[in-house]
Amino acid sequence: MNIQINQLGYTPGMKKTAVMHGKLSDTLQVLDAQGCIVLTLPVSASRTDIWGDQVAEADFSALTIPGTYTLRCGKEASWPFPISEAPYQSCLTALVDMFYYQRCGGEVDARAGVFAHPACHTGPARIYGTEDFMEVDGGWHDAGDFGRYIVPAAKAVADLLLAWQWNAGAFAAPNLTPILEEARWELEWMLKMQREDGAVYHKVSCARFCGMIMPHEEKEELIISPVSTTATGDFAACMAMASRFYAAQDAAFAQRMLEAARRAWDFLQQSEPILFRNPEGISTGGYGDRSDADERLWAHVELAVTCGDEMYLRAARDAILQQDRSRVSLGWGDVSGYAALEGLMLPGDLASLCRQWILDGADAALSRINPYGITMTERLPWGSNMNISNDGMVFYQAWLLTGCEAYRLAAEKQLHYLLGVNPVDYCYVSCFGSNPMLHPHHRPSVAQGVCQPGMLSGGAASGMMDACAREHLQGQPAAKAFIDMHASYSTNEICVYWNSPMVALLAGLSK
Ligand code: 9MR
Ligand code: ZN
């Protein structure tokens, strides 16, 4: 289609903008389900977008009556879409259920249909380079592979907790498991990954990625990779944060997490950076990093917020003052943005610094927004849809702080992009929308020959980082470098920490 809309539709009161390739006509017509024209609206002058295409826009916010509609402009039409009070609720439910489907170390029951499976990856795992074994059952499979990694786990859990904080009411729908219970599944596993001295092992996986099989069919030896200070910092932050969320319902669990966070923090104080690289013989996800300063910063802030001790406050203050506060990063590699968001709960002057940090970051991002509403143009990284959801979270937080409409609209634009207003015309959430992503790099989906619903694709990636992308996407502009084929792991994998920021964004915007 040459007219891009959010394929899941809009609420009556939302601002609604269609994006068109080329100026198809001077007017846009809105047709109801019977094909009758209900509105005729002007189309903007077309402008050259970042990839040399002509792009025009039309605002159809005047459409406010619930129903199913299509847009027409010249000879082109959009997908049909609804106007309704809660157009994203079923998508949000599915995005949360995805975490249940990703469960490791426990049965995924019949509610998951063909994706049900007995407990997988159980039994002792060997600590790399030793003949020592540890039991580290549980957690979620990271992505289309079955590794379990601490660094991305911390991001995913933090996002789910923020989603809950922003709008607990959005999770009243009957999910496969309630969101806090699901986050706990991961937290319990993370706790097992801590060494006695407080350090945290980076990951547990087999030595290499397996074939396209179901999780319980992977029977290779499980190996626990060495500790890193990025994993330890993320762990300390995430545990200190989570302990606040569970204090009311399970004080003992909250206490266990806080003690684990303190021990991880203590380890960091006496340790040089230990930056992870896959050791000899291990080739699963690396989640390597050039710096652990941001993980340490986040840990200081969460412990300061949760405990209020002078020792943590001092560390948080020093780290915030040293931090470049011009952008708010919520990536797995640079987690400093979580310090900004959570730092809003620090005492007065530090909270003000964090508030300004968020607004500066949001303003810088706003100034980069392109015709599709996203901030990236020439280069889209592996997992760009995470960056887009992360931007949405930052805009949403800026809106919470100021009530300024421009931030809210920018947050909504990130959602619209993910759900259809993008140059490839896909709804990037599997099995949702009129033109859904259906062939993810996701072992259970490939093994069963059917797509698991509710997974956000990594999305366009300009680097041509797999053979399938090189074969089909060479020369495409950045945001068109996407192919819905399972072989393209760099453009069409799925991940827990790509779903999680979308859960937070959607929960927030559903309020
Ligand atoms: O999401 C990760 C992306 O930012 C990196 O560029 C990429 C290459 O290192 O790895 C991605 O993470 C993958 C991980 O290594 C293994 N599980 C699947 C992840 C998503 O593709
Ligand atoms: Zn498993």
JSON list of N, CA and C and ligand atoms in Angstrom, two decimals, residues 102-105 117 119-122 141 146 148 215-216, ligand 2:
[
{"chain": "A", "resi": 102, "resn": "GLN", "atom": "N", "xyz": [8.20, -17.33, 26.23]},
{"chain": "A", "resi": 102, "resn": "GLN", "atom": "CA", "xyz": [9.66, -17.40, 26.23]},
{"chain": "A", "resi": 102, "resn": "GLN", "atom": "C", "xyz": [10.21, -18.12, 27.47]},
{"chain": "A", "resi": 103, "resn": "ARG", "atom": "N", "xyz": [9.33, -18.57, 28.34]},
{"chain": "A", "resi": 103, "resn": "ARG", "atom": "CA", "xyz": [9.81, -19.18, 29.59]},
{"chain": "A", "resi": 103, "resn": "ARG", "atom": "C", "xyz": [10.71, -20.38, 29.39]},
{"chain": "A", "resi": 104, "resn": "CYS", "atom": "N", "xyz": [11.74, -20.43, 30.20]},
{"chain": "A", "resi": 104, "resn": "CYS", "atom": "CA", "xyz": [12.69, -21.54, 30.22]},
{"chain": "A", "resi": 104, "resn": "CYS", "atom": "C", "xyz": [12.61, -22.20, 31.59]},
{"chain": "A", "resi": 105, "resn": "GLY", "atom": "N", "xyz": [12.92, -23.50, 31.64]},
{"chain": "A", "resi": 105, "resn": "GLY", "atom": "CA", "xyz": [13.05, -24.15, 32.94]},
{"chain": "A", "resi": 105, "resn": "GLY", "atom": "C", "xyz": [11.74, -24.47, 33.63]},
{"chain": "A", "resi": 117, "resn": "HIS", "atom": "N", "xyz": [5.41, -26.60, 25.76]},
{"chain": "A", "resi": 117, "resn": "HIS", "atom": "CA", "xyz": [6.51, -27.56, 25.81]},
{"chain": "A", "resi": 117, "resn": "HIS", "atom": "C", "xyz": [6.84, -27.88, 27.27]},
{"chain": "A", "resi": 119, "resn": "ALA", "atom": "N", "xyz": [9.33, -28.57, 30.58]},
{"chain": "A", "resi": 119, "resn": "ALA", "atom": "CA", "xyz": [10.46, -27.79, 31.09]},
{"chain": "A", "resi": 119, "resn": "ALA", "atom": "C", "xyz": [11.70, -28.05, 30.23]},
{"chain": "A", "resi": 120, "resn": "CYS", "atom": "N", "xyz": [12.40, -26.99, 29.88]},
{"chain": "A", "resi": 120, "resn": "CYS", "atom": "CA", "xyz": [13.57, -27.11, 29.01]},
{"chain": "A", "resi": 120, "resn": "CYS", "atom": "C", "xyz": [14.80, -26.59, 29.75]},
{"chain": "A", "resi": 121, "resn": "HIS", "atom": "N", "xyz": [15.99, -26.95, 29.24]},
{"chain": "A", "resi": 121, "resn": "HIS", "atom": "CA", "xyz": [17.25, -26.41, 29.77]},
{"chain": "A", "resi": 121, "resn": "HIS", "atom": "C", "xyz": [17.36, -26.52, 31.29]},
{"chain": "A", "resi": 122, "resn": "THR", "atom": "N", "xyz": [16.98, -27.69, 31.82]},
{"chain": "A", "resi": 122, "resn": "THR", "atom": "CA", "xyz": [17.07, -27.89, 33.26]},
{"chain": "A", "resi": 122, "resn": "THR", "atom": "C", "xyz": [18.32, -28.71, 33.59]},
{"chain": "A", "resi": 141, "resn": "HIS", "atom": "N", "xyz": [13.92, -17.37, 27.58]},
{"chain": "A", "resi": 141, "resn": "HIS", "atom": "CA", "xyz": [14.82, -17.41, 26.43]},
{"chain": "A", "resi": 141, "resn": "HIS", "atom": "C", "xyz": [14.92, -15.98, 25.90]},
{"chain": "A", "resi": 146, "resn": "PHE", "atom": "N", "xyz": [17.92, -19.65, 22.41]},
{"chain": "A", "resi": 146, "resn": "PHE", "atom": "CA", "xyz": [17.51, -20.07, 23.75]},
{"chain": "A", "resi": 146, "resn": "PHE", "atom": "C", "xyz": [18.50, -19.66, 24.84]},
{"chain": "A", "resi": 148, "resn": "ARG", "atom": "N", "xyz": [20.24, -17.39, 27.76]},
{"chain": "A", "resi": 148, "resn": "ARG", "atom": "CA", "xyz": [19.71, -16.52, 28.82]},
{"chain": "A", "resi": 148, "resn": "ARG", "atom": "C", "xyz": [20.86, -15.63, 29.28]},
{"chain": "A", "resi": 215, "resn": "PRO", "atom": "N", "xyz": [12.49, -25.63, 22.24]},
{"chain": "A", "resi": 215, "resn": "PRO", "atom": "CA", "xyz": [13.45, -25.45, 23.34]},
{"chain": "A", "resi": 215, "resn": "PRO", "atom": "C", "xyz": [13.83, -26.73, 24.06]},
{"chain": "A", "resi": 216, "resn": "HIS", "atom": "N", "xyz": [12.85, -27.60, 24.32]},
{"chain": "A", "resi": 216, "resn": "HIS", "atom": "CA", "xyz": [13.17, -28.81, 25.10]},
{"chain": "A", "resi": 216, "resn": "HIS", "atom": "C", "xyz": [13.98, -29.81, 24.28]},
{"chain": "B", "resi": 2, "resn": "ZN", "atom": "ZN", "xyz": [14.81, -23.28, 27.91]}
]
